[in-house]
Tab-separated table of C-alpha atoms in Angstrom:
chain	number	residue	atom	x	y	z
A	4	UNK	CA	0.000	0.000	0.000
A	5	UNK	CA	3.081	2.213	0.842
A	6	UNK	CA	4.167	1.961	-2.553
A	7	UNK	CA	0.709	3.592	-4.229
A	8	UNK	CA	0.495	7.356	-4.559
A	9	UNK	CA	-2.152	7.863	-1.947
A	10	UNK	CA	-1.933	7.159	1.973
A	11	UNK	CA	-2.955	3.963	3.730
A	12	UNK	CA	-5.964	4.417	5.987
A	13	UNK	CA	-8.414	3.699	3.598
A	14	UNK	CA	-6.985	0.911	2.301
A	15	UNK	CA	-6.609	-0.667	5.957
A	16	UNK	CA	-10.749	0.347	6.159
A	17	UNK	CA	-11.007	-2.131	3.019
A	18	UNK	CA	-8.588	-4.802	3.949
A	19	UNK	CA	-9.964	-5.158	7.869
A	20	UNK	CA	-13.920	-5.968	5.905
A	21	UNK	CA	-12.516	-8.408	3.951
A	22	UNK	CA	-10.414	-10.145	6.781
A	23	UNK	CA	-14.041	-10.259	8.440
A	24	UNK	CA	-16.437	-10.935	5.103
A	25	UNK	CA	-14.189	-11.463	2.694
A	26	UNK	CA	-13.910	-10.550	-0.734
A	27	UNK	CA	-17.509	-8.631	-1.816
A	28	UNK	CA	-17.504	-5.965	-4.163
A	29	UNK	CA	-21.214	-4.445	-2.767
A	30	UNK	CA	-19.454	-4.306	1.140
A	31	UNK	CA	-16.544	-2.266	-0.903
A	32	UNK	CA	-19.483	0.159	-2.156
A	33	UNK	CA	-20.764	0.279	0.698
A	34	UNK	CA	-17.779	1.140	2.552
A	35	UNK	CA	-18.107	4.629	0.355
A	36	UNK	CA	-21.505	5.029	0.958
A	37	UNK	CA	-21.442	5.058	5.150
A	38	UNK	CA	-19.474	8.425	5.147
A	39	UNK	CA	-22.037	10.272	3.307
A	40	UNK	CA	-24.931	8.611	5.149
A	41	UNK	CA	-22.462	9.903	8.617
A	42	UNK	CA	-22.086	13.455	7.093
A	43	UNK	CA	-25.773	13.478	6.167
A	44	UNK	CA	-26.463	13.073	10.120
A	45	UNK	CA	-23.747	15.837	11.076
A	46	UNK	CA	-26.016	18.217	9.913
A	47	UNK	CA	-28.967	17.346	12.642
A	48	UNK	CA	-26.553	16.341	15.166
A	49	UNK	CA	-23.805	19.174	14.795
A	50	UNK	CA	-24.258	21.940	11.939
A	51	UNK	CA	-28.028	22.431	13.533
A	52	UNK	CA	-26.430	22.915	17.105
A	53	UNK	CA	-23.643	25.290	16.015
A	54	UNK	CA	-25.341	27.124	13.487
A	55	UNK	CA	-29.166	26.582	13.504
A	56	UNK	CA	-31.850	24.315	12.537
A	57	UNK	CA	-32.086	25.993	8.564
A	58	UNK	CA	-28.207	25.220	8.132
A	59	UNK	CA	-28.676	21.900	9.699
A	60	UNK	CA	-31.408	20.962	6.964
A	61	UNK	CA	-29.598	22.299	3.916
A	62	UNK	CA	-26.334	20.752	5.076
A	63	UNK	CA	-27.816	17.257	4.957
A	64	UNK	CA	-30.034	17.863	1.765
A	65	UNK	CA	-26.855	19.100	0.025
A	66	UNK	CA	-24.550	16.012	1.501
A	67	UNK	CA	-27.803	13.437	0.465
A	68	UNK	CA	-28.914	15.297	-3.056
A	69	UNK	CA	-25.930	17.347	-4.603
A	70	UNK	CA	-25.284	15.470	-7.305
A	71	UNK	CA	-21.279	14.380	-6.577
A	72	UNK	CA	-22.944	12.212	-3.469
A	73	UNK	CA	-24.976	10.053	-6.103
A	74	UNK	CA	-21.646	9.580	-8.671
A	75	UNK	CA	-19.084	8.573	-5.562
A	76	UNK	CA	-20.614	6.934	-2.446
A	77	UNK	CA	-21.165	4.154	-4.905
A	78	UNK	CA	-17.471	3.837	-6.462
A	79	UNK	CA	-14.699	2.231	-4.600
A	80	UNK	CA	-12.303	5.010	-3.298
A	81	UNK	CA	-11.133	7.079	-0.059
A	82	UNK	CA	-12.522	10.064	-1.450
A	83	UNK	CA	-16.241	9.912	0.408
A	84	UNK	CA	-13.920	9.218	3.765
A	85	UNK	CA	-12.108	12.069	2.834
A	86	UNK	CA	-14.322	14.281	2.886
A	87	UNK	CA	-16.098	12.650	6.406
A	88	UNK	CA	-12.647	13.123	8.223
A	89	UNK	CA	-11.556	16.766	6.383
A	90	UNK	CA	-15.066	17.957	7.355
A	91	UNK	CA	-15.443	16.547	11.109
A	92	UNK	CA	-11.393	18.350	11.621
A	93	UNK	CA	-13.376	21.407	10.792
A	94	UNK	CA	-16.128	21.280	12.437
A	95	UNK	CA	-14.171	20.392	15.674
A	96	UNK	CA	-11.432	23.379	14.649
A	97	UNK	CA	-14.561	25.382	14.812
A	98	UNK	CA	-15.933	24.464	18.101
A	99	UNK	CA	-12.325	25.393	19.671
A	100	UNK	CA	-12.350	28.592	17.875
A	101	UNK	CA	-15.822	29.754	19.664
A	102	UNK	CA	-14.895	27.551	22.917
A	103	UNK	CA	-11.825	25.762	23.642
A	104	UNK	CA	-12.367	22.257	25.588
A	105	UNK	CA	-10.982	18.633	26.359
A	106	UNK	CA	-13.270	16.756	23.820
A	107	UNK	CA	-12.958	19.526	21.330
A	108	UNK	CA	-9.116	18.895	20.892
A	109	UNK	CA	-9.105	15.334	21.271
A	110	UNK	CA	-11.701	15.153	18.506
A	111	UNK	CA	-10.083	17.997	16.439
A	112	UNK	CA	-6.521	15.670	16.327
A	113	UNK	CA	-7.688	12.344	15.825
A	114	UNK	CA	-9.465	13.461	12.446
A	115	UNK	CA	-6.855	15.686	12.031
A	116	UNK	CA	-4.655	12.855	11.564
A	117	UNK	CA	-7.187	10.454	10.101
A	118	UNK	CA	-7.364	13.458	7.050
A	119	UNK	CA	-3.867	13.151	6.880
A	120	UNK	CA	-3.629	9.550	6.781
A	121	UNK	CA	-6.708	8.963	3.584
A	122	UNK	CA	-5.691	11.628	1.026
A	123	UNK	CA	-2.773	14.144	0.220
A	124	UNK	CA	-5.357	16.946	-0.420
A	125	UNK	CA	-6.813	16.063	2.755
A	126	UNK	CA	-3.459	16.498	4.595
A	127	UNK	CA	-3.186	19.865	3.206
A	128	UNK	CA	-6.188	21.075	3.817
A	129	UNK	CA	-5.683	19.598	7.728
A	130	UNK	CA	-2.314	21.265	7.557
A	131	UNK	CA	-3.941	24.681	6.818
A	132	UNK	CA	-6.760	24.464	9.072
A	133	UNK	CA	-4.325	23.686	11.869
A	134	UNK	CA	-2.198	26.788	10.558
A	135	UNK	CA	-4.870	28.927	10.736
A	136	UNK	CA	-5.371	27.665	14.107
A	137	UNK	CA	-2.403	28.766	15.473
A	138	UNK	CA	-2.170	32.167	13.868
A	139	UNK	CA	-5.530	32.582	15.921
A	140	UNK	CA	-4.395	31.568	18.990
A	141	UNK	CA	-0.565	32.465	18.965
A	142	UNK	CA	-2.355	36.176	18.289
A	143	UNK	CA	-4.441	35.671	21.295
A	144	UNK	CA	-1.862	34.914	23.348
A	145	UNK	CA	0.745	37.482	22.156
A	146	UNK	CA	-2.304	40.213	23.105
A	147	UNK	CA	-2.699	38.582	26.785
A	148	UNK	CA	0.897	38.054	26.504
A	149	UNK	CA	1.169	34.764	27.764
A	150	UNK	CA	1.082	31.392	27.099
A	151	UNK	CA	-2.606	30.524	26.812
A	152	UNK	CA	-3.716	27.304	27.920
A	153	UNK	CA	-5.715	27.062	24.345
A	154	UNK	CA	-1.984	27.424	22.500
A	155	UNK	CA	-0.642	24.893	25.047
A	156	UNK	CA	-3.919	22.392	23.846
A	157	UNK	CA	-2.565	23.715	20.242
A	158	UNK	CA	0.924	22.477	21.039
A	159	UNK	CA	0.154	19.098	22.155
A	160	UNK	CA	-2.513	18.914	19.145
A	161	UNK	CA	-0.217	19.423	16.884
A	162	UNK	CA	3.241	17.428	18.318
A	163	UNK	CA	0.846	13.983	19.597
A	164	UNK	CA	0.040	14.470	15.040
A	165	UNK	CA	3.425	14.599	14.146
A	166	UNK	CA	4.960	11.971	15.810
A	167	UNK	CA	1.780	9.596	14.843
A	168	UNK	CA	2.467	10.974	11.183
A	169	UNK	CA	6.271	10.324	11.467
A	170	UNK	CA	5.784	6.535	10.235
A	171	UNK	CA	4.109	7.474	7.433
A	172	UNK	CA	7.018	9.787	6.262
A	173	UNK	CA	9.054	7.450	4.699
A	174	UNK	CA	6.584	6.587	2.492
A	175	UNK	CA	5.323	10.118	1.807
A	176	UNK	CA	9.134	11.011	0.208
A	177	UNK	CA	8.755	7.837	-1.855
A	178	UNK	CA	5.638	8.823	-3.083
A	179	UNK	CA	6.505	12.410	-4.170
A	180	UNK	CA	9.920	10.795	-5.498
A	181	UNK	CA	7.307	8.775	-7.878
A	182	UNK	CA	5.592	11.766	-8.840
A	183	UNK	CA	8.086	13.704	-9.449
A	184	UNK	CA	9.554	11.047	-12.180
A	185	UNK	CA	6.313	11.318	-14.476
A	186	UNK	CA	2.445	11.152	-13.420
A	187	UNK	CA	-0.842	11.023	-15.696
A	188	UNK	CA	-1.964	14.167	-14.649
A	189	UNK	CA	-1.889	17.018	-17.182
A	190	UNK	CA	-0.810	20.392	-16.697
A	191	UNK	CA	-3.183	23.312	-15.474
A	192	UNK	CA	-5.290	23.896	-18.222
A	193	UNK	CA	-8.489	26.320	-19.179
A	194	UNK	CA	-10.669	22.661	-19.615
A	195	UNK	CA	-9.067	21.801	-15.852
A	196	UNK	CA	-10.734	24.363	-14.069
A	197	UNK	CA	-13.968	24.211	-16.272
A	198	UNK	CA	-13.883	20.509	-14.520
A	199	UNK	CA	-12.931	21.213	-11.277
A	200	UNK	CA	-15.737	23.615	-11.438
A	201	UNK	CA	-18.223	21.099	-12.516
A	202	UNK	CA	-17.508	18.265	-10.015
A	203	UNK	CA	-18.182	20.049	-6.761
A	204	UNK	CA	-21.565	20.120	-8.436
A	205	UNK	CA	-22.093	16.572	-10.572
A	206	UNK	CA	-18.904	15.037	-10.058
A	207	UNK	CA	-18.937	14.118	-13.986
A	208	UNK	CA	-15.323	14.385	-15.266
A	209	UNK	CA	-15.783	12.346	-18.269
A	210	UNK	CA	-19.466	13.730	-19.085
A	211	UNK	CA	-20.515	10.740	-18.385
A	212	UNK	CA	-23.876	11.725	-16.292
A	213	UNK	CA	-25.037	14.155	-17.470
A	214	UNK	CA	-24.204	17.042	-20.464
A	215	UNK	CA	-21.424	19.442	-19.415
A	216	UNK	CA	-24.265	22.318	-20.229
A	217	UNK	CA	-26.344	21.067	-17.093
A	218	UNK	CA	-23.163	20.682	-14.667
A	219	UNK	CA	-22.332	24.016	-15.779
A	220	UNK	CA	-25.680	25.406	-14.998
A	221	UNK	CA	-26.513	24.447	-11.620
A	222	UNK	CA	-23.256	25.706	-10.563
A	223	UNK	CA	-23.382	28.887	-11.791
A	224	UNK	CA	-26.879	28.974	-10.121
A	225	UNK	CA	-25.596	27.539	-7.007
A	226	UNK	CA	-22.830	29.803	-6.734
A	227	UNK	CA	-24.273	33.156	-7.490
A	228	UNK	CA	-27.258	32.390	-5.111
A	229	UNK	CA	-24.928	31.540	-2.610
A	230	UNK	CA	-22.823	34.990	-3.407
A	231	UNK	CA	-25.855	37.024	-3.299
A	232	UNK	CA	-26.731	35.651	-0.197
A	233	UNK	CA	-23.641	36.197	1.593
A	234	UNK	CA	-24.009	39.873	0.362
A	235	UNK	CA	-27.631	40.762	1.034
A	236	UNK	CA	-28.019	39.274	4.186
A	237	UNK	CA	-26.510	40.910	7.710
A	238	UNK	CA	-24.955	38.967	10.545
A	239	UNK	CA	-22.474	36.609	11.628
A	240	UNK	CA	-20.609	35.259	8.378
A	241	UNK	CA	-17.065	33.842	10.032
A	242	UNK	CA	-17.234	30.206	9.506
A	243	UNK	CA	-18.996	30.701	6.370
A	244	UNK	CA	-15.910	32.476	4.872
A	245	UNK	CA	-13.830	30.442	6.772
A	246	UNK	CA	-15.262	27.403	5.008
A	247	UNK	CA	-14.514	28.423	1.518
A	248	UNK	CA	-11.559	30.315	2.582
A	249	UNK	CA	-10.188	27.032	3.318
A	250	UNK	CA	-11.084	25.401	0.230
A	251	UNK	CA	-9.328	28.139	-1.971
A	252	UNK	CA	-6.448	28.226	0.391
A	253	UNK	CA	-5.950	24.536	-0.544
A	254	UNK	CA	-6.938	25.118	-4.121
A	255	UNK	CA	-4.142	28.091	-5.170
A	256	UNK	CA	-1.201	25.929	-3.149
A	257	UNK	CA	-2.098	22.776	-5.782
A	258	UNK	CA	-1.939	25.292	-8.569
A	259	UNK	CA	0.988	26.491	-7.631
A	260	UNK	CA	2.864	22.957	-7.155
A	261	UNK	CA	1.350	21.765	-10.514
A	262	UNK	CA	2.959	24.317	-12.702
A	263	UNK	CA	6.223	22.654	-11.835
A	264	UNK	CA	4.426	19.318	-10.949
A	265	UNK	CA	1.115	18.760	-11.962
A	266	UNK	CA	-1.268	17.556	-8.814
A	267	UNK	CA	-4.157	19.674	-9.494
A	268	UNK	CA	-7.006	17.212	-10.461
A	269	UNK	CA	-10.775	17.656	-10.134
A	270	UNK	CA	-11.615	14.526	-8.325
A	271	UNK	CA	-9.126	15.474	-5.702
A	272	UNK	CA	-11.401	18.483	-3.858
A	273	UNK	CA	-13.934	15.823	-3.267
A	274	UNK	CA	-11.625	15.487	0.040
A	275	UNK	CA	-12.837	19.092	0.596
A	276	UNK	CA	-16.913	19.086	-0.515
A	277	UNK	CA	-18.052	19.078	2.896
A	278	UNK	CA	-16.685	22.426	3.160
A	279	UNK	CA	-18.000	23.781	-0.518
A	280	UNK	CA	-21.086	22.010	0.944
A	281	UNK	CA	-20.871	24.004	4.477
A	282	UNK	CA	-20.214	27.063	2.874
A	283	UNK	CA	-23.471	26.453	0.572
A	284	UNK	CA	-25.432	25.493	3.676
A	285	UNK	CA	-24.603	28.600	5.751
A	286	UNK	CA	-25.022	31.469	3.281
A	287	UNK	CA	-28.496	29.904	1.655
A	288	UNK	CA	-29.863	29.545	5.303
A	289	UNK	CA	-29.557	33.392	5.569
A	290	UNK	CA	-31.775	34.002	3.168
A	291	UNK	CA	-35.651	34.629	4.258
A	292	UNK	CA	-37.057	34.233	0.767
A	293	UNK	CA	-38.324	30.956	1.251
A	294	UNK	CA	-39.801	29.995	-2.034
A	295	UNK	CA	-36.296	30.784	-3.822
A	296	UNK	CA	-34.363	28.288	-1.164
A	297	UNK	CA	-37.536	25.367	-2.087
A	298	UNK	CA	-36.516	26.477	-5.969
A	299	UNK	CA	-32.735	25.859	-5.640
A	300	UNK	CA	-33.222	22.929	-3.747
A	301	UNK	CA	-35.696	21.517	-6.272
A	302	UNK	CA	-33.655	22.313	-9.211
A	303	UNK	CA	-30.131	20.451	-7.234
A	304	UNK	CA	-33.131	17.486	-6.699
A	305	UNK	CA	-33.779	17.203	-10.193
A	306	UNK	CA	-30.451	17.015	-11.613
A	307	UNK	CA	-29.798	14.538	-8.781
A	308	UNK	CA	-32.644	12.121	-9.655
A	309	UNK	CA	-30.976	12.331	-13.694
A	310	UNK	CA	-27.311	11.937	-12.210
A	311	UNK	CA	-28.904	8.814	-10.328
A	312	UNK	CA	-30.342	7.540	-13.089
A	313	UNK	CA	-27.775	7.640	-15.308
A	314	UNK	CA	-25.427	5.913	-13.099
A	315	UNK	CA	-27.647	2.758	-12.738
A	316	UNK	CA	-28.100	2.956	-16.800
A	317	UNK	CA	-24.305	2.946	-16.757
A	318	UNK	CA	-23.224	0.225	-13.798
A	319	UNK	CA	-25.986	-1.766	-14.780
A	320	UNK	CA	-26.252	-1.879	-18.645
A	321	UNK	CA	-26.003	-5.575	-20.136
A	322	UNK	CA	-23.328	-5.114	-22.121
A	323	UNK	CA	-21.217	-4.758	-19.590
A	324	UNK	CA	-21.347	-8.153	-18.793
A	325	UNK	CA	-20.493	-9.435	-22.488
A	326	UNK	CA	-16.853	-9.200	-22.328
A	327	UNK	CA	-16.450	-11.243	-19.023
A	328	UNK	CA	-18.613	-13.536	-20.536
A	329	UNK	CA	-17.031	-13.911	-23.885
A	330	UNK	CA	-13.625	-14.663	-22.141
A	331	UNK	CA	-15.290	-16.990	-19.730
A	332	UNK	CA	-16.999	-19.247	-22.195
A	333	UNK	CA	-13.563	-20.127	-23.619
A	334	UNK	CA	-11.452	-20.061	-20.567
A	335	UNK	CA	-9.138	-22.765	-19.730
A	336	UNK	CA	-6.756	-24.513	-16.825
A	337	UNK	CA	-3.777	-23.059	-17.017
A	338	UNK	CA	-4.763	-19.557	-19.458
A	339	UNK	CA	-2.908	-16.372	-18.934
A	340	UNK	CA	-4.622	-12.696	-19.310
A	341	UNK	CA	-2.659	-9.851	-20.209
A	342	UNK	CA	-3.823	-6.318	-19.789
A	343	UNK	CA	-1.923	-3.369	-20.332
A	344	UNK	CA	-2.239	0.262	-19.437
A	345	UNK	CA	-6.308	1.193	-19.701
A	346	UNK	CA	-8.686	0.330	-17.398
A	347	UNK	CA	-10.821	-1.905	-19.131
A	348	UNK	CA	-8.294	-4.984	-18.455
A	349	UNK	CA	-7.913	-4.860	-15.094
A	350	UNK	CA	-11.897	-4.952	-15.072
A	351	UNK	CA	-11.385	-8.172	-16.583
A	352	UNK	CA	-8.572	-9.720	-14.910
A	353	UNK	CA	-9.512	-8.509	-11.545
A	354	UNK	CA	-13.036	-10.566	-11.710
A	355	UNK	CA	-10.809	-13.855	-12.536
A	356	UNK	CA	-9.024	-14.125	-9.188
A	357	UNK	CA	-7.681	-17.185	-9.887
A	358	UNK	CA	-6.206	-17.015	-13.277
A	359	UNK	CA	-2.730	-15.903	-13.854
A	360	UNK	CA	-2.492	-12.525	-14.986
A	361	UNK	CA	0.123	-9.910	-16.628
A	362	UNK	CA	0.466	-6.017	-16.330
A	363	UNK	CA	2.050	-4.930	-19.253
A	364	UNK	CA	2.923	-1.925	-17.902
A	365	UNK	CA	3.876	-0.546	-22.062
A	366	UNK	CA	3.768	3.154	-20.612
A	367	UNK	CA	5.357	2.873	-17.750
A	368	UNK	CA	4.054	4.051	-15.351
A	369	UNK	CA	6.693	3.498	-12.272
A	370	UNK	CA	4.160	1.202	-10.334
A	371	UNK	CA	5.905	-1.944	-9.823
A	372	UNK	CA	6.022	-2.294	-6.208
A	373	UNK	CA	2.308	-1.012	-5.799
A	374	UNK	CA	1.312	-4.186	-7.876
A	375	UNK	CA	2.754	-6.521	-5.035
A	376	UNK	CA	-0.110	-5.974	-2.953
A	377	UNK	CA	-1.855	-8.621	-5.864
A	378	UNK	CA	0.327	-11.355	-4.900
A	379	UNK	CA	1.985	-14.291	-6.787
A	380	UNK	CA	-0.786	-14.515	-8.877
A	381	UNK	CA	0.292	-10.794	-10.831
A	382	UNK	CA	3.273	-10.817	-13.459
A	383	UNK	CA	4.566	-7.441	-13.983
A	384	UNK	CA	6.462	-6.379	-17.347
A	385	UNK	CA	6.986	-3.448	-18.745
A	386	UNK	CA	8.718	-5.391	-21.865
A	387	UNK	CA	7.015	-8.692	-23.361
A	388	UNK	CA	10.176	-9.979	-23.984
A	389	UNK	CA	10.157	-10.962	-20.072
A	390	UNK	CA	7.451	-13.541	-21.834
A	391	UNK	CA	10.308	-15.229	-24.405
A	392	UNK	CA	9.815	-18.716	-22.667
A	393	UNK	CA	6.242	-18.458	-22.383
A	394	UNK	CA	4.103	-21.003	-23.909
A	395	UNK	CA	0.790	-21.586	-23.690
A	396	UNK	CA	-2.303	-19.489	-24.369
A	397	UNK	CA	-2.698	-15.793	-23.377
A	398	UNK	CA	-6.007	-13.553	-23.210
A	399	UNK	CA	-4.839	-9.909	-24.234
A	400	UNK	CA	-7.332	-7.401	-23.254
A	401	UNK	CA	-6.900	-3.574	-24.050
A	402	UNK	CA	-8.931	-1.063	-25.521
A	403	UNK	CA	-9.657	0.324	-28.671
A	404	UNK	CA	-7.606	-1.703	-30.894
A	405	UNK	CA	-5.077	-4.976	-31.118
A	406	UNK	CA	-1.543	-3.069	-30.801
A	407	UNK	CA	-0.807	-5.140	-28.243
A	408	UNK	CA	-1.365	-8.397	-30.140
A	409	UNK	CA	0.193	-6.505	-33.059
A	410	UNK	CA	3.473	-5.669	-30.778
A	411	UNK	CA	3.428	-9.785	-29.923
A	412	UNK	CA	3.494	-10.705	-33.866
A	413	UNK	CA	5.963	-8.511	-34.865
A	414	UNK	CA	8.410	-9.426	-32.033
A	415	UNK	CA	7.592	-13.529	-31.863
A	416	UNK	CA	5.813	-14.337	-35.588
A	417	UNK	CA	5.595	-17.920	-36.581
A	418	UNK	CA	5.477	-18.971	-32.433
A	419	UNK	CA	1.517	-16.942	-32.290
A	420	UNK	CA	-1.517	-18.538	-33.299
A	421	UNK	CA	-4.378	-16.018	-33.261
A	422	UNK	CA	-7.460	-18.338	-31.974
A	423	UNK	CA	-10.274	-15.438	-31.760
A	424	UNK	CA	-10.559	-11.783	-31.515
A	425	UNK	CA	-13.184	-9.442	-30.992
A	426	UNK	CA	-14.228	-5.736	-29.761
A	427	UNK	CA	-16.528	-5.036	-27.036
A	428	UNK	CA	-18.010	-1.724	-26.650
A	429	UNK	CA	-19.838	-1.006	-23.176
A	430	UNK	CA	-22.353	1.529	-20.762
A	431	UNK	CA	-19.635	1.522	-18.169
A	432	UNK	CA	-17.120	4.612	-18.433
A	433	UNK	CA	-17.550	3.943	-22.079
A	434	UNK	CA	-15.303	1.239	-21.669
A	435	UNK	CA	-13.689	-0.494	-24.961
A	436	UNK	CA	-12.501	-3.936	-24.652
A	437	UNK	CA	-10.368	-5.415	-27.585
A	438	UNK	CA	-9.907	-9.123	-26.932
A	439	UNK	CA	-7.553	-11.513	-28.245
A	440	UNK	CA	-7.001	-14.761	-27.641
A	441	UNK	CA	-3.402	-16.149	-28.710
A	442	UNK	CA	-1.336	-19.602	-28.040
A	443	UNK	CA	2.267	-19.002	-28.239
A	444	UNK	CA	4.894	-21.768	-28.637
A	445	UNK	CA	8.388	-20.922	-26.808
């Protein structure tokens, strides 16, 4: 897990449900879906008590209905935790601003830590919130001119975090060190920040939901009703602007690194959507025209129900299944499948546990050691000459087209039999599977 380019919690959340159910790819989903259902209930349990009953409400409509909840508490990543642990920090940061207490900074460091421990972005944006922190309090105290007992509680805080963080630090300089040598992430672009833009709202980086028009639209209405009021309405507005002040603090710092080394990626600030979703929450709550809140929220409702809708079309569409099947019908004791750089194989491989399988790795892309954590049963290449003695037959699944089977002609000839080939298109991601099934003779 150390040798991936994200931190380990989540991964230990996955591994400890299958040590006690085993391998089951709806307890995974479900794993992603208990943080949002846990954020949902912050807003009755704590957003109502901090900030009122109105905020509470919106807060969990927003967490249950923005459309970004319906695209990723279904999909198998940290992100959904993120976002729990990033938002609970704040919350807790929060609480010791207005009133500093025992359970407030024992709360405030564990998911502290736990932020730091699921997702880069989520260790920045816990590394700013506990720098603004400190700039509050070491002010304080320099105006009493002592050593408060709050920045003593900050001290602690922050040294118990850094010595639990210190085993992780290793790894952390490895990971950069991989980064650094090449990653798949494009440089800052115009199109980047139209996206980045869009997924707070829809989450659909790859249009796959819904048009780019209707993304597009709800956040322009979300965000200019949300600007207007912050603007038109009097009274306390701190953690409000603290919220989103946050989430632009972390935003310019990633734009920043990625002009030397790009990080900045849309699906990233979903670590951080609690806060968008806060910020949302707070200002809409201020407004007294009813009938315009019951508007906004109808129109986020509606786009939600097509978002939802659209994702069963997609994760449940028949043809999904045709390529498993198609490989399956034919499959024999002692077959080989070898997938290369696009997702679509490891979809494959990955639901044929115990067949031997290849990453050809023809792009490399420096992620060897992560590959480990598949076991015995996972060849790793970056060259198909490592497969010169080979014989025997060999699925090759990529997308798109048969250079892979191509590259295998041209280097072995005579020694390849092509026994059937096909292409696949699917609902899923728009996956394309290109399927060929080869004997080879060493």
């Amino acid at each position: 897990g150390s040798n991936d380019v994200h931190p380990i919690l989540y991964y230990w959340i996955l591994h400890l449900i299958y040590i006690i159910f085993g391998s089951n790819i709806y307890l995974y989903r479900i794993a992603s879906m208990i943080p949002i259902a846990i954020l949902g209930i912050l807003g009755y349990t704590h957003i109502k008590k901090d900030f009122g009953e109105k905020e509470g409400i919106l807060f969990s409509f927003f967490t249950f209905f923005l459309p970004i909840a319906s695209v990723y508490s279904g999909e198998i990543r940290m992100y959904t935790w993120g976002m729990l642990f990033v938002t609970i920090m704040a919350i807790y940061a929060y609480r010791i601003y207005k009133k500093s207490s025992t359970k407030n900074w024992i709360i405030f460091a564990i998911f502290s830590l736990a932020s730091a421990y699921t997702h880069y972005y989520a260790l920045a944006t816990a590394g700013i919130i506990n720098l603004l922190l400190f700039i509050y309090l070491l002010k304080n105290a320099i105006k009493q001119k002592s050593y408060t007992k709050e920045l003593k509680s900050f001290t602690i805080s922050a040294i118990v975090q850094i010595i639990l963080y210190i085993p992780w630090l290793y790894s952390l300089l490895n990971q950069i060190t991989g980064v650094s040598k090449g990653y798949w992430i494009s440089a800052p672009s115009a199109k980047l920040l139209l996206q980045i833009f869009c997924f707070q709202f829809t989450g659909n980086l790859d249009i796959m939901f819904v048009p780019q028009w209707t993304s597009v639209a709800l956040g322009i209405i979300l965000l200019i009703y949300c600007i207007y009021c912050a603007i038109a309405n009097k009274g306390e507005k701190t953690a409000g602007r603290l919220a989103i002040g946050v989430y632009l603090i972390v935003f310019v710092a990633m734009y920043i690194i990625s002009l030397k080394t790009p990080i900045l990626y849309a699906r990233y600030f979903l670590n951080l959507t609690g806060l968008f979703i806060f910020f949302m929450a707070f200002f809409i709550a201020k407004d007294k025209n009813k009938l315009l809140t019951i508007m906004i929220c109808l129109i986020t409702l509606a786009v939600a129900i097509l978002v939802n809708l659209n994702v069963s079309k997609m994760n449940y569409a028949e043809n999904n299944k045709v390529p498993l099947e198609y490989v399956k019908q034919d499959l024999q004791q002692g077959d080989m499948i070898l997938f290369g750089n696009r997702g679509s194989g490891f979809t494959i491989s990955m639901q044929l546990v115990d067949v031997p399988n290849c990453f050809y790795d023809y792009e490399n892309w420096n992620v060897e050691p992560a590959y480990k954590a598949f076991g015995k049963e996972m060849i790793y290449t970056n060259n198909i000459e490592t497969l010169e003695n080979y014989k025997g037959r060999i699925w090759i699944v990529n997308s798109d087209d048969y250079s892979i089977y191509e590259e295998f002609k041209e280097k072995y000839g005579d020694k390849i039999e092509l026994i059937k080939q096909e292409i696949f298109n699917t609902e899923y991601h728009g996956y394309n599977y290109s399927i060929c099934l080869i004997e080879k003779d060493n």
